[in-house]
Amino acid sequence: MERPDNLILVIFGASGDLTARKLLPALYSLKIQNLMPEKFALLGAARTEWSSDDFRKHASEAIKKFSEEKDLDPAGIADFTGCMNYQRVEYLSLSDYEQLKSVINTLSATFHTRGNLIFYMATPPSLYEIISTNLTKAGLGSPADGFKRFIIEKPFGYDLESGIKLNQTLHQLIAEDQIYRIDHYLGKETVQNLLVTRFANGIFEPLWNRNYIHRVEITSAENIGVEDRGGYYDSAGALRDMVQNHLLQMVGLTAMEPPSSLDADAIRNEVLKVFQSLQPIKEEDVPKQVIRGQYTASKIRGECVTGYRYEKGVDNHSRTETYVAIKFYINNWRWGDVPFYIRTGKRMPTTVTEIVIHFKPSPHHLFQRVIGKLSGNQLIIRIQPNEGILLKFDMKEPGSGFKVKNVNMDFQYKDLADIRIPSAYERLLYDVMNGDSTLYARDDEVETAWKFIEPVQKAWKNNPAIKVYGYSAGTWGPEPSNSLIEGEGLTWRYPSKNLADEEIYCEL
Ligand code: BG6
């Protein structure tokens, strides 16, 4: 892999949580793999009163605490933090950006970065427009002398209108190809592997359609609650926080047509077509097709767990959903009439993200009378943890008669010797440094995703009678979500943390 051109990375929100937990460890990992530019400077910017030394000390502690690298070398970390500087900014003050510009010019001369700049907005979303406007006013947005790239964290707006407005404002300042909208799920190795699984193997694609697939299920469950993010989460909720972005992107990659090439726009065009084909959910159908829930106090493994409404920063009467499950269809030739089910929730029994392709049963049940019930084939793509792919199929148990057992054919990443799975941020930061936007969301994708979400937001807003179901922390969400799944006796797959743990026996 190539090393990117020399550049300066400016992180706004440098004293925040995202920078410490994700960005600094990811940059350090790239550094030790020799994937950082030969000459590189990191300029932290935030409101906190820090000197560059304070920032270096903070960065070094963050790397030690959050890096997943096995052998952390203190000298290597010190060497890496040596390229870091800090500049205090008041985000609204234009003169602070002028000041920032003069620091950038000095760094550019020292590190020979030839005007190449990346700005990372690791700040609250309300600041994206302000920072971008001030950067361009200070003359830091023009790509005339070296590239200028702007990384924007999610959420990109909080509904269709604000999403469009954010895009319009950014487009007045900079070009679309300078904007990198991060959806960290796209940086996950296993999410990218969806493309390889589907389009590098001749065996899956012929079956990947309405003729052979009964339904598709995508689950992203977390066993943590909202932790210390109650303030943010209470105004976001699971629909905005997880569905509009991460879950829909997984739907896009699962359902898209083969792209004509691996070019960023070729892939994003196909994802966009899926979003454009999502059958709009009518406002009046929201109570039937969308189930929302909120976790209530409970005891998990003997420990008392606070209910959502009593979390720090959360309104005691909040109706914000911490769980959402949606049933929908994709109106195109490949997926007509195949139901898609997606769900996400906090305080679930385990943390797991997976895509389950349920194949239709065999057309003639030769063994049905003998064994009563066949379980059907499932292809399970485990995004995290215990990354891998599992195919469930029925086989005859050796011995007399026809005793059928559902078995697993599995591949797990951990079995690959010497393979290291890079973190999502590592991959995405490497890509933006190389100007590759394949794994970043484009303006039209984001807006079309909001368009799909809009009737749900409207129905919830306009109709307070639509229930927010309570579910005990540590359970799989509210009971009514089970009846979303169409078909007698069908329900969600209840995954365990270990991919290959569940076995289903069909006894004689
Ligand atoms: C973030 C959400 O985008 O994704 C969080 O804001 C969520 O609420 C997180 O916990 C989940 O990411 P991951 O990579 O841990 O699955």
Short mmCIF file of C-alpha atoms and ligand atoms in Angstrom, two decimals:
data_model
loop_
_atom_site.label_atom_id
_atom_site.label_comp_id
_atom_site.label_asym_id
_atom_site.label_seq_id
_atom_site.Cartn_x
_atom_site.Cartn_y
_atom_site.Cartn_z
CA MET A 1 0.00 0.00 0.00
CA GLU A 2 1.20 3.46 -0.87
CA ARG A 3 2.04 6.23 1.54
CA PRO A 4 -0.14 9.31 1.02
CA ASP A 5 1.35 12.65 -0.04
CA ASN A 6 2.64 14.97 2.66
CA LEU A 7 -0.19 16.77 4.42
CA ILE A 8 -1.44 18.57 7.50
CA LEU A 9 -4.45 17.18 9.34
CA VAL A 10 -6.39 19.71 11.39
CA ILE A 11 -8.78 18.15 13.93
CA PHE A 12 -11.51 20.42 15.28
CA GLY A 13 -12.74 19.03 18.57
CA ALA A 14 -9.22 17.84 19.35
CA SER A 15 -9.85 17.67 23.09
CA GLY A 16 -12.99 15.56 22.67
CA ASP A 17 -13.85 11.93 23.10
CA LEU A 18 -13.84 10.89 19.44
CA THR A 19 -10.32 12.24 18.94
CA ALA A 20 -9.03 10.38 21.98
CA ARG A 21 -10.85 7.09 21.50
CA LYS A 22 -10.78 6.67 17.75
CA LEU A 23 -8.77 9.19 15.74
CA LEU A 24 -5.46 9.28 17.58
CA PRO A 25 -5.20 5.47 17.99
CA ALA A 26 -6.10 4.99 14.32
CA LEU A 27 -3.45 7.47 13.17
CA TYR A 28 -0.89 5.79 15.41
CA SER A 29 -1.72 2.39 13.90
CA LEU A 30 -1.22 3.79 10.41
CA LYS A 31 2.06 5.28 11.52
CA ILE A 32 3.47 1.98 12.77
CA GLN A 33 2.45 0.28 9.53
CA ASN A 34 4.34 2.95 7.64
CA LEU A 35 1.15 4.15 6.00
CA MET A 36 1.32 7.78 7.08
CA PRO A 37 2.77 10.42 4.77
CA GLU A 38 6.51 10.79 4.95
CA LYS A 39 6.00 14.33 6.24
CA PHE A 40 2.92 14.86 8.33
CA ALA A 41 1.73 17.36 10.91
CA LEU A 42 -1.33 17.12 13.10
CA LEU A 43 -2.83 20.35 14.33
CA GLY A 44 -5.36 19.99 17.14
CA ALA A 45 -7.92 22.77 17.45
CA ALA A 46 -10.53 23.19 20.17
CA ARG A 47 -11.81 25.58 22.80
CA THR A 48 -9.84 23.95 25.62
CA GLU A 49 -6.98 26.06 26.97
CA TRP A 50 -4.06 23.81 26.08
CA SER A 51 -0.53 24.30 24.88
CA SER A 52 0.94 22.05 22.19
CA ASP A 53 2.75 20.19 24.97
CA ASP A 54 -0.53 19.58 26.80
CA PHE A 55 -2.03 18.21 23.59
CA ARG A 56 0.96 15.90 22.98
CA LYS A 57 0.70 14.59 26.53
CA HIS A 58 -3.06 14.05 26.11
CA ALA A 59 -2.51 12.30 22.77
CA SER A 60 0.13 10.02 24.16
CA GLU A 61 -2.16 8.98 27.05
CA ALA A 62 -5.08 8.47 24.67
CA ILE A 63 -3.00 6.19 22.43
CA LYS A 64 -1.81 4.16 25.41
CA LYS A 65 -5.35 3.84 26.72
CA PHE A 66 -7.34 3.21 23.54
CA SER A 67 -4.97 1.74 20.98
CA GLU A 68 -5.59 -1.91 20.13
CA GLU A 69 -1.98 -2.40 19.04
CA LYS A 70 -0.37 -5.18 21.04
CA ASP A 71 3.10 -3.87 21.82
CA LEU A 72 2.96 -0.19 22.42
CA ASP A 73 6.39 1.32 22.12
CA PRO A 74 6.73 4.48 24.31
CA ALA A 75 9.54 5.83 22.10
CA GLY A 76 7.41 5.31 18.97
CA ILE A 77 4.47 7.10 20.60
CA ALA A 78 6.72 9.99 21.65
CA ASP A 79 8.09 10.19 18.12
CA PHE A 80 4.57 10.23 16.70
CA THR A 81 3.20 12.86 19.07
CA GLY A 82 6.22 14.99 18.16
CA CYS A 83 4.40 15.98 14.94
CA MET A 84 1.45 17.37 16.90
CA ASN A 85 0.62 20.99 17.61
CA TYR A 86 -2.33 22.67 19.20
CA GLN A 87 -4.14 25.91 18.57
CA ARG A 88 -6.99 27.16 20.72
CA VAL A 89 -10.00 28.38 18.71
CA GLU A 90 -13.29 30.06 19.46
CA TYR A 91 -15.31 28.54 16.66
CA LEU A 92 -17.27 31.73 15.95
CA SER A 93 -14.26 34.03 15.83
CA LEU A 94 -12.94 34.62 12.32
CA SER A 95 -9.69 36.05 13.67
CA ASP A 96 -8.98 32.67 15.30
CA TYR A 97 -9.08 31.07 11.86
CA GLU A 98 -6.65 33.73 10.57
CA GLN A 99 -4.40 32.74 13.44
CA LEU A 100 -4.88 29.08 12.57
CA LYS A 101 -3.93 29.87 8.99
CA SER A 102 -0.64 31.40 10.03
CA VAL A 103 0.17 28.29 12.15
CA ILE A 104 -0.73 26.13 9.14
CA ASN A 105 1.57 28.17 6.89
CA THR A 106 4.46 27.70 9.29
CA LEU A 107 3.80 23.96 9.56
CA SER A 108 3.46 23.71 5.80
CA ALA A 109 6.91 25.24 5.32
CA THR A 110 8.47 23.00 7.97
CA PHE A 111 6.86 19.76 6.81
CA HIS A 112 6.82 20.49 3.06
CA THR A 113 3.14 19.72 2.83
CA ARG A 114 2.64 21.85 -0.31
CA GLY A 115 -0.73 23.22 0.81
CA ASN A 116 -2.33 19.78 1.30
CA LEU A 117 -4.84 20.02 4.11
CA ILE A 118 -7.48 17.82 5.67
CA PHE A 119 -9.97 19.28 8.16
CA TYR A 120 -11.73 16.84 10.47
CA MET A 121 -14.91 18.07 12.18
CA ALA A 122 -14.93 16.00 15.36
CA THR A 123 -17.24 18.56 16.95
CA PRO A 124 -20.96 18.78 17.71
CA PRO A 125 -22.87 18.92 14.39
CA SER A 126 -24.10 22.45 15.09
CA LEU A 127 -20.54 23.61 14.36
CA TYR A 128 -20.02 22.01 10.93
CA GLU A 129 -21.43 24.93 8.98
CA ILE A 130 -19.74 27.53 11.16
CA ILE A 131 -16.29 25.94 10.93
CA SER A 132 -16.52 25.33 7.18
CA THR A 133 -17.69 28.89 6.55
CA ASN A 134 -14.91 30.41 8.62
CA LEU A 135 -12.26 28.19 7.07
CA THR A 136 -13.25 29.29 3.59
CA LYS A 137 -13.48 32.94 4.66
CA ALA A 138 -9.94 32.61 5.94
CA GLY A 139 -8.94 31.33 2.50
CA LEU A 140 -8.33 27.76 3.65
CA GLY A 141 -10.92 26.03 1.45
CA SER A 142 -9.57 26.52 -2.04
CA PRO A 143 -7.85 23.50 -3.60
CA ALA A 144 -5.83 25.79 -5.92
CA ASP A 145 -2.61 25.13 -3.99
CA GLY A 146 -2.79 21.53 -2.75
CA PHE A 147 -5.89 19.51 -1.85
CA LYS A 148 -8.35 20.67 0.82
CA ARG A 149 -10.60 17.91 2.18
CA PHE A 150 -13.33 18.28 4.80
CA ILE A 151 -14.32 15.26 6.88
CA ILE A 152 -17.79 15.56 8.38
CA GLU A 153 -18.93 13.23 11.15
CA LYS A 154 -22.49 11.99 11.34
CA PRO A 155 -25.25 13.06 11.90
CA PHE A 156 -25.55 14.98 8.63
CA GLY A 157 -28.59 16.93 9.73
CA TYR A 158 -31.42 15.58 11.83
CA ASP A 159 -34.08 15.22 9.13
CA LEU A 160 -34.52 15.59 5.37
CA GLU A 161 -34.80 19.37 5.43
CA SER A 162 -31.76 19.98 7.61
CA GLY A 163 -29.75 17.34 5.71
CA ILE A 164 -30.45 19.15 2.43
CA LYS A 165 -29.66 22.49 4.01
CA LEU A 166 -26.32 21.25 5.35
CA ASN A 167 -25.39 19.96 1.91
CA GLN A 168 -26.44 23.23 0.27
CA THR A 169 -24.37 25.30 2.69
CA LEU A 170 -21.32 23.10 2.18
CA HIS A 171 -21.73 23.20 -1.59
CA GLN A 172 -21.73 27.00 -1.53
CA LEU A 173 -18.31 26.83 0.12
CA ILE A 174 -16.57 23.80 -1.33
CA ALA A 175 -17.05 21.17 -4.04
CA GLU A 176 -18.73 17.82 -3.36
CA ASP A 177 -15.49 15.98 -4.06
CA GLN A 178 -13.85 17.86 -1.19
CA ILE A 179 -16.46 16.56 1.29
CA TYR A 180 -15.94 13.24 3.08
CA ARG A 181 -19.00 12.23 5.11
CA ILE A 182 -17.94 9.57 7.55
CA ASP A 183 -20.09 6.56 8.26
CA HIS A 184 -17.72 4.42 10.25
CA TYR A 185 -19.65 1.24 9.44
CA LEU A 186 -18.38 1.56 5.86
CA GLY A 187 -14.85 1.44 7.25
CA LYS A 188 -15.45 -1.94 8.87
CA GLU A 189 -13.56 -4.72 7.15
CA THR A 190 -16.54 -7.07 7.25
CA VAL A 191 -18.90 -4.51 5.72
CA GLN A 192 -16.51 -4.10 2.79
CA ASN A 193 -16.23 -7.86 2.56
CA LEU A 194 -19.92 -7.92 1.64
CA LEU A 195 -18.91 -6.67 -1.79
CA VAL A 196 -16.25 -9.34 -2.14
CA THR A 197 -18.52 -12.12 -0.88
CA ARG A 198 -21.22 -11.15 -3.35
CA PHE A 199 -19.23 -10.18 -6.40
CA ALA A 200 -16.06 -12.28 -6.26
CA ASN A 201 -17.84 -15.61 -5.82
CA GLY A 202 -19.87 -17.17 -8.57
CA ILE A 203 -22.00 -19.21 -6.18
CA PHE A 204 -23.86 -16.54 -4.22
CA GLU A 205 -24.92 -14.01 -6.82
CA PRO A 206 -27.23 -16.32 -8.83
CA LEU A 207 -29.17 -16.99 -5.61
CA TRP A 208 -29.13 -13.39 -4.39
CA ASN A 209 -32.64 -12.37 -5.40
CA ARG A 210 -36.38 -12.78 -4.89
CA ASN A 211 -36.40 -16.22 -6.50
CA TYR A 212 -34.34 -17.81 -3.74
CA ILE A 213 -34.36 -15.41 -0.81
CA HIS A 214 -37.29 -15.41 1.57
CA ARG A 215 -36.29 -12.44 3.72
CA VAL A 216 -33.32 -10.41 4.85
CA GLU A 217 -32.67 -9.48 8.44
CA ILE A 218 -30.11 -6.97 9.73
CA THR A 219 -29.47 -6.61 13.44
CA SER A 220 -27.20 -4.18 15.19
CA ALA A 221 -27.51 -4.73 18.91
CA GLU A 222 -25.46 -3.23 21.70
CA ASN A 223 -25.45 -4.30 25.30
CA ILE A 224 -24.36 -0.89 26.52
CA GLY A 225 -26.86 1.84 27.33
CA VAL A 226 -26.41 5.48 26.37
CA GLU A 227 -23.55 5.83 28.86
CA ASP A 228 -22.47 9.47 29.19
CA ARG A 229 -24.03 10.51 25.85
CA GLY A 230 -27.57 10.99 27.21
CA GLY A 231 -27.64 14.68 26.23
CA TYR A 232 -26.89 13.95 22.57
CA TYR A 233 -28.83 10.71 22.39
CA ASP A 234 -32.06 12.07 23.77
CA SER A 235 -32.37 14.44 20.82
CA ALA A 236 -31.25 11.79 18.33
CA GLY A 237 -32.72 8.37 19.16
CA ALA A 238 -31.95 5.07 17.46
CA LEU A 239 -33.58 6.04 14.16
CA ARG A 240 -31.22 8.97 13.57
CA ASP A 241 -28.25 7.56 15.42
CA MET A 242 -28.09 4.14 13.75
CA VAL A 243 -30.78 3.53 11.12
CA GLN A 244 -30.51 6.56 8.80
CA ASN A 245 -26.80 5.89 8.35
CA HIS A 246 -25.21 2.61 9.48
CA LEU A 247 -28.13 0.25 8.95
CA LEU A 248 -29.22 1.74 5.65
CA GLN A 249 -25.66 1.61 4.34
CA MET A 250 -25.61 -2.11 5.17
CA VAL A 251 -28.94 -2.49 3.36
CA GLY A 252 -27.40 -0.69 0.38
CA LEU A 253 -24.40 -3.00 0.13
CA THR A 254 -26.52 -6.11 0.69
CA ALA A 255 -29.11 -5.19 -1.93
CA MET A 256 -27.16 -3.30 -4.61
CA GLU A 257 -26.52 -4.46 -8.16
CA PRO A 258 -22.93 -5.25 -9.15
CA PRO A 259 -21.09 -1.98 -9.78
CA SER A 260 -19.45 -1.52 -13.17
CA SER A 261 -16.09 -0.94 -11.47
CA LEU A 262 -14.59 -0.30 -8.06
CA ASP A 263 -14.62 3.38 -8.73
CA ALA A 264 -16.07 5.43 -5.82
CA ASP A 265 -18.98 6.74 -7.85
CA ALA A 266 -19.73 3.41 -9.51
CA ILE A 267 -20.28 1.85 -6.07
CA ARG A 268 -22.11 4.82 -4.62
CA ASN A 269 -24.40 5.01 -7.65
CA GLU A 270 -25.56 1.45 -6.99
CA VAL A 271 -26.16 2.13 -3.29
CA LEU A 272 -28.11 5.24 -4.24
CA LYS A 273 -30.32 3.20 -6.59
CA VAL A 274 -31.20 0.90 -3.69
CA PHE A 275 -32.14 3.89 -1.52
CA GLN A 276 -34.21 5.30 -4.37
CA SER A 277 -36.03 1.98 -4.65
CA LEU A 278 -36.96 1.74 -0.97
CA GLN A 279 -40.73 1.54 -0.83
CA PRO A 280 -41.82 4.65 1.09
CA ILE A 281 -43.50 3.82 4.38
CA LYS A 282 -46.85 5.60 4.52
CA GLU A 283 -47.35 7.66 7.67
CA GLU A 284 -50.48 5.67 8.50
CA ASP A 285 -48.53 2.40 8.19
CA VAL A 286 -45.80 3.45 10.61
CA PRO A 287 -47.43 1.78 13.67
CA LYS A 288 -47.55 -1.51 11.71
CA GLN A 289 -44.13 -1.37 10.06
CA VAL A 290 -42.03 0.38 12.66
CA ILE A 291 -41.75 -0.61 16.29
CA ARG A 292 -39.96 1.64 18.71
CA GLY A 293 -38.98 0.91 22.26
CA GLN A 294 -37.17 2.36 25.23
CA TYR A 295 -35.28 0.38 27.84
CA THR A 296 -36.54 0.32 31.38
CA ALA A 297 -34.72 -0.45 34.62
CA SER A 298 -33.79 -4.05 35.15
CA LYS A 299 -31.28 -6.40 36.71
CA ILE A 300 -28.65 -7.86 34.42
CA ARG A 301 -26.58 -10.69 35.85
CA GLY A 302 -27.49 -9.54 39.35
CA GLU A 303 -26.63 -5.90 38.72
CA CYS A 304 -29.24 -3.14 38.74
CA VAL A 305 -29.36 -1.24 35.46
CA THR A 306 -30.88 2.24 35.20
CA GLY A 307 -33.85 2.80 32.92
CA TYR A 308 -33.26 5.14 29.96
CA ARG A 309 -35.32 7.99 31.42
CA TYR A 310 -33.06 8.10 34.46
CA GLU A 311 -29.77 8.19 32.54
CA LYS A 312 -27.68 11.35 32.89
CA GLY A 313 -28.75 14.06 30.42
CA VAL A 314 -32.07 12.38 29.56
CA ASP A 315 -35.47 13.96 30.11
CA ASN A 316 -37.48 12.00 32.71
CA HIS A 317 -40.49 11.99 30.38
CA SER A 318 -38.49 11.26 27.25
CA ARG A 319 -40.15 9.38 24.39
CA THR A 320 -36.87 8.91 22.54
CA GLU A 321 -36.46 5.41 21.16
CA THR A 322 -33.47 3.31 22.21
CA TYR A 323 -34.75 0.47 20.03
CA VAL A 324 -36.26 0.48 16.59
CA ALA A 325 -37.29 -2.32 14.24
CA ILE A 326 -38.54 -1.69 10.71
CA LYS A 327 -40.07 -3.84 8.03
CA PHE A 328 -39.83 -2.57 4.48
CA TYR A 329 -39.56 -3.56 0.84
CA ILE A 330 -37.27 -2.64 -2.01
CA ASN A 331 -39.22 -2.00 -5.19
CA ASN A 332 -37.06 -3.41 -7.94
CA TRP A 333 -36.72 -6.55 -10.02
CA ARG A 334 -34.23 -8.19 -7.71
CA TRP A 335 -36.10 -7.65 -4.45
CA GLY A 336 -39.80 -7.22 -5.28
CA ASP A 337 -41.89 -8.74 -2.41
CA VAL A 338 -38.90 -9.76 -0.28
CA PRO A 339 -39.33 -8.27 3.17
CA PHE A 340 -36.33 -6.61 4.77
CA TYR A 341 -36.24 -6.40 8.54
CA ILE A 342 -33.80 -4.19 10.35
CA ARG A 343 -33.46 -3.57 14.07
CA THR A 344 -31.10 -1.83 16.42
CA GLY A 345 -31.15 -1.26 20.11
CA LYS A 346 -29.23 -0.38 23.20
CA ARG A 347 -29.21 -2.53 26.35
CA MET A 348 -29.79 -5.71 24.38
CA PRO A 349 -28.62 -9.08 25.74
CA THR A 350 -25.41 -8.95 23.70
CA THR A 351 -23.43 -6.78 21.31
CA VAL A 352 -23.66 -8.06 17.78
CA THR A 353 -24.10 -6.79 14.24
CA GLU A 354 -25.04 -9.27 11.56
CA ILE A 355 -26.85 -9.67 8.26
CA VAL A 356 -28.94 -12.79 7.83
CA ILE A 357 -30.05 -13.97 4.41
CA HIS A 358 -32.92 -16.43 4.85
CA PHE A 359 -33.26 -18.63 1.81
CA LYS A 360 -36.57 -20.07 0.70
CA PRO A 361 -37.17 -23.67 1.73
CA SER A 362 -36.61 -26.44 -0.78
CA PRO A 363 -39.61 -26.80 -3.12
CA HIS A 364 -40.32 -30.40 -2.24
CA HIS A 365 -40.11 -31.43 1.40
CA LEU A 366 -38.89 -34.97 1.02
CA PHE A 367 -38.12 -35.28 4.70
CA GLN A 368 -40.95 -33.22 6.08
CA ARG A 369 -43.12 -36.08 7.23
CA VAL A 370 -40.23 -37.75 8.90
CA ILE A 371 -38.81 -34.85 10.83
CA GLY A 372 -41.72 -32.45 11.11
CA LYS A 373 -39.90 -29.18 10.57
CA LEU A 374 -36.96 -28.13 8.47
CA SER A 375 -35.05 -25.06 9.47
CA GLY A 376 -34.13 -23.66 6.03
CA ASN A 377 -30.80 -22.28 4.92
CA GLN A 378 -29.38 -19.10 6.30
CA LEU A 379 -26.28 -17.22 5.33
CA ILE A 380 -25.11 -15.15 8.27
CA ILE A 381 -22.64 -12.40 7.65
CA ARG A 382 -21.20 -11.47 11.00
CA ILE A 383 -20.04 -7.87 10.95
CA GLN A 384 -18.89 -7.84 14.58
CA PRO A 385 -17.72 -9.27 16.93
CA ASN A 386 -16.33 -12.69 15.97
CA GLU A 387 -16.30 -11.55 12.38
CA GLY A 388 -17.05 -14.22 9.84
CA ILE A 389 -19.56 -15.93 7.59
CA LEU A 390 -21.73 -18.85 8.49
CA LEU A 391 -23.86 -20.99 6.24
CA LYS A 392 -26.52 -23.04 8.00
CA PHE A 393 -27.76 -26.10 6.21
CA ASP A 394 -29.36 -29.43 6.97
CA MET A 395 -27.48 -32.72 6.87
CA LYS A 396 -28.31 -36.28 7.65
CA GLU A 397 -27.07 -37.48 10.96
CA PRO A 398 -25.14 -40.70 10.41
CA GLY A 399 -27.13 -43.77 11.36
CA SER A 400 -30.43 -45.37 10.61
CA GLY A 401 -33.47 -43.45 9.37
CA PHE A 402 -33.38 -39.82 8.35
CA LYS A 403 -32.50 -37.75 11.32
CA VAL A 404 -31.72 -34.28 10.03
CA LYS A 405 -29.44 -31.91 11.81
CA ASN A 406 -28.91 -28.24 11.03
CA VAL A 407 -25.17 -27.65 10.89
CA ASN A 408 -22.83 -24.75 10.37
CA MET A 409 -20.26 -24.29 7.69
CA ASP A 410 -18.27 -21.42 8.99
CA PHE A 411 -15.42 -19.13 8.23
CA GLN A 412 -14.09 -16.92 10.99
CA TYR A 413 -11.55 -14.17 10.54
CA LYS A 414 -9.79 -15.19 13.72
CA ASP A 415 -8.76 -18.45 12.06
CA LEU A 416 -6.71 -16.61 9.47
CA ALA A 417 -3.14 -16.66 10.68
CA ASP A 418 -1.39 -13.30 10.99
CA ILE A 419 -4.37 -11.33 9.78
CA ARG A 420 -4.99 -8.11 11.57
CA ILE A 421 -8.37 -6.44 11.14
CA PRO A 422 -7.78 -2.70 10.88
CA SER A 423 -10.13 -0.43 12.77
CA ALA A 424 -12.78 1.39 10.73
CA TYR A 425 -11.24 4.78 11.41
CA GLU A 426 -7.83 3.54 10.36
CA ARG A 427 -9.15 2.54 6.96
CA LEU A 428 -11.22 5.68 6.51
CA LEU A 429 -8.41 8.03 7.50
CA TYR A 430 -6.03 6.24 5.17
CA ASP A 431 -8.55 6.58 2.34
CA VAL A 432 -9.19 10.28 2.84
CA MET A 433 -5.45 10.94 2.86
CA ASN A 434 -5.32 9.23 -0.54
CA GLY A 435 -8.40 11.05 -1.84
CA ASP A 436 -10.46 7.85 -2.07
CA SER A 437 -14.09 8.56 -1.23
CA THR A 438 -15.51 5.10 -1.98
CA LEU A 439 -16.28 4.43 1.67
CA TYR A 440 -17.71 7.86 2.37
CA ALA A 441 -21.35 8.81 1.86
CA ARG A 442 -22.25 11.08 -1.03
CA ASP A 443 -24.73 14.00 -0.76
CA ASP A 444 -27.52 12.27 -2.72
CA GLU A 445 -27.19 9.03 -0.72
CA VAL A 446 -27.56 10.90 2.55
CA GLU A 447 -30.55 12.88 1.34
CA THR A 448 -32.29 9.82 -0.08
CA ALA A 449 -31.76 7.98 3.19
CA TRP A 450 -33.38 10.90 5.05
CA LYS A 451 -36.26 10.80 2.58
CA PHE A 452 -36.95 7.19 3.55
CA ILE A 453 -36.81 8.04 7.25
CA GLU A 454 -38.94 11.17 6.99
CA PRO A 455 -42.45 9.63 7.16
CA VAL A 456 -41.45 7.72 10.28
CA GLN A 457 -40.20 10.91 11.93
CA LYS A 458 -43.37 12.72 10.86
CA ALA A 459 -45.72 10.00 12.07
CA TRP A 460 -44.01 9.88 15.47
CA LYS A 461 -44.15 13.65 15.73
CA ASN A 462 -47.72 14.07 14.53
CA ASN A 463 -49.28 11.15 16.28
CA PRO A 464 -48.45 10.90 19.99
CA ALA A 465 -50.71 7.86 20.22
CA ILE A 466 -48.05 5.76 18.46
CA LYS A 467 -46.58 3.75 21.27
CA VAL A 468 -43.06 3.81 22.64
CA TYR A 469 -42.94 0.32 24.09
CA GLY A 470 -40.90 -0.29 27.21
CA TYR A 471 -38.53 -3.25 27.27
CA SER A 472 -36.48 -4.44 30.19
CA ALA A 473 -32.80 -3.63 29.84
CA GLY A 474 -30.98 -6.80 28.82
CA THR A 475 -33.78 -8.19 26.63
CA TRP A 476 -34.28 -8.31 22.86
CA GLY A 477 -36.57 -5.29 22.71
CA PRO A 478 -40.34 -4.92 22.92
CA GLU A 479 -42.56 -7.91 22.33
CA PRO A 480 -44.54 -6.37 19.38
CA SER A 481 -41.39 -6.35 17.27
CA ASN A 482 -41.68 -10.14 17.05
CA SER A 483 -44.92 -9.89 15.13
CA LEU A 484 -43.24 -7.72 12.48
CA ILE A 485 -41.82 -10.86 10.91
CA GLU A 486 -44.31 -12.17 8.40
CA GLY A 487 -45.04 -15.88 8.32
CA GLU A 488 -46.28 -18.46 10.74
CA GLY A 489 -43.85 -19.32 13.49
CA LEU A 490 -41.18 -17.00 12.10
CA THR A 491 -39.25 -14.68 14.29
CA TRP A 492 -35.95 -12.84 14.46
CA ARG A 493 -32.74 -14.75 14.78
CA TYR A 494 -31.53 -14.35 18.34
CA PRO A 495 -27.78 -14.35 17.88
CA SER A 496 -25.29 -15.19 20.56
CA LYS A 497 -22.01 -13.40 20.82
CA ASN A 498 -20.17 -16.36 19.37
CA LEU A 499 -20.98 -16.82 15.75
CA ALA A 500 -21.15 -20.58 15.59
CA ASP A 501 -22.75 -21.20 18.96
CA GLU A 502 -26.31 -21.91 18.02
CA GLU A 503 -27.25 -25.30 16.70
CA ILE A 504 -30.71 -26.39 15.76
CA TYR A 505 -31.63 -30.06 15.83
CA CYS A 506 -34.57 -31.44 13.92
CA GLU A 507 -35.24 -34.72 15.66
CA LEU A 508 -37.18 -37.65 14.26
C1 BG6 B 1 -22.27 5.39 16.56
C2 BG6 B 1 -23.49 5.70 17.38
O1 BG6 B 1 -22.35 5.98 15.30
O2 BG6 B 1 -22.15 3.98 16.42
C3 BG6 B 1 -23.43 5.02 18.73
O3 BG6 B 1 -23.58 7.10 17.55
C4 BG6 B 1 -23.18 3.55 18.57
O4 BG6 B 1 -24.62 5.23 19.48
C5 BG6 B 1 -22.00 3.30 17.65
O5 BG6 B 1 -22.91 3.02 19.86
C6 BG6 B 1 -21.85 1.84 17.34
O6 BG6 B 1 -20.65 1.65 16.65
P1 BG6 B 1 -19.88 0.26 16.73
O7 BG6 B 1 -18.74 0.43 15.79
O8 BG6 B 1 -19.46 0.10 18.15
O9 BG6 B 1 -20.88 -0.77 16.31
#
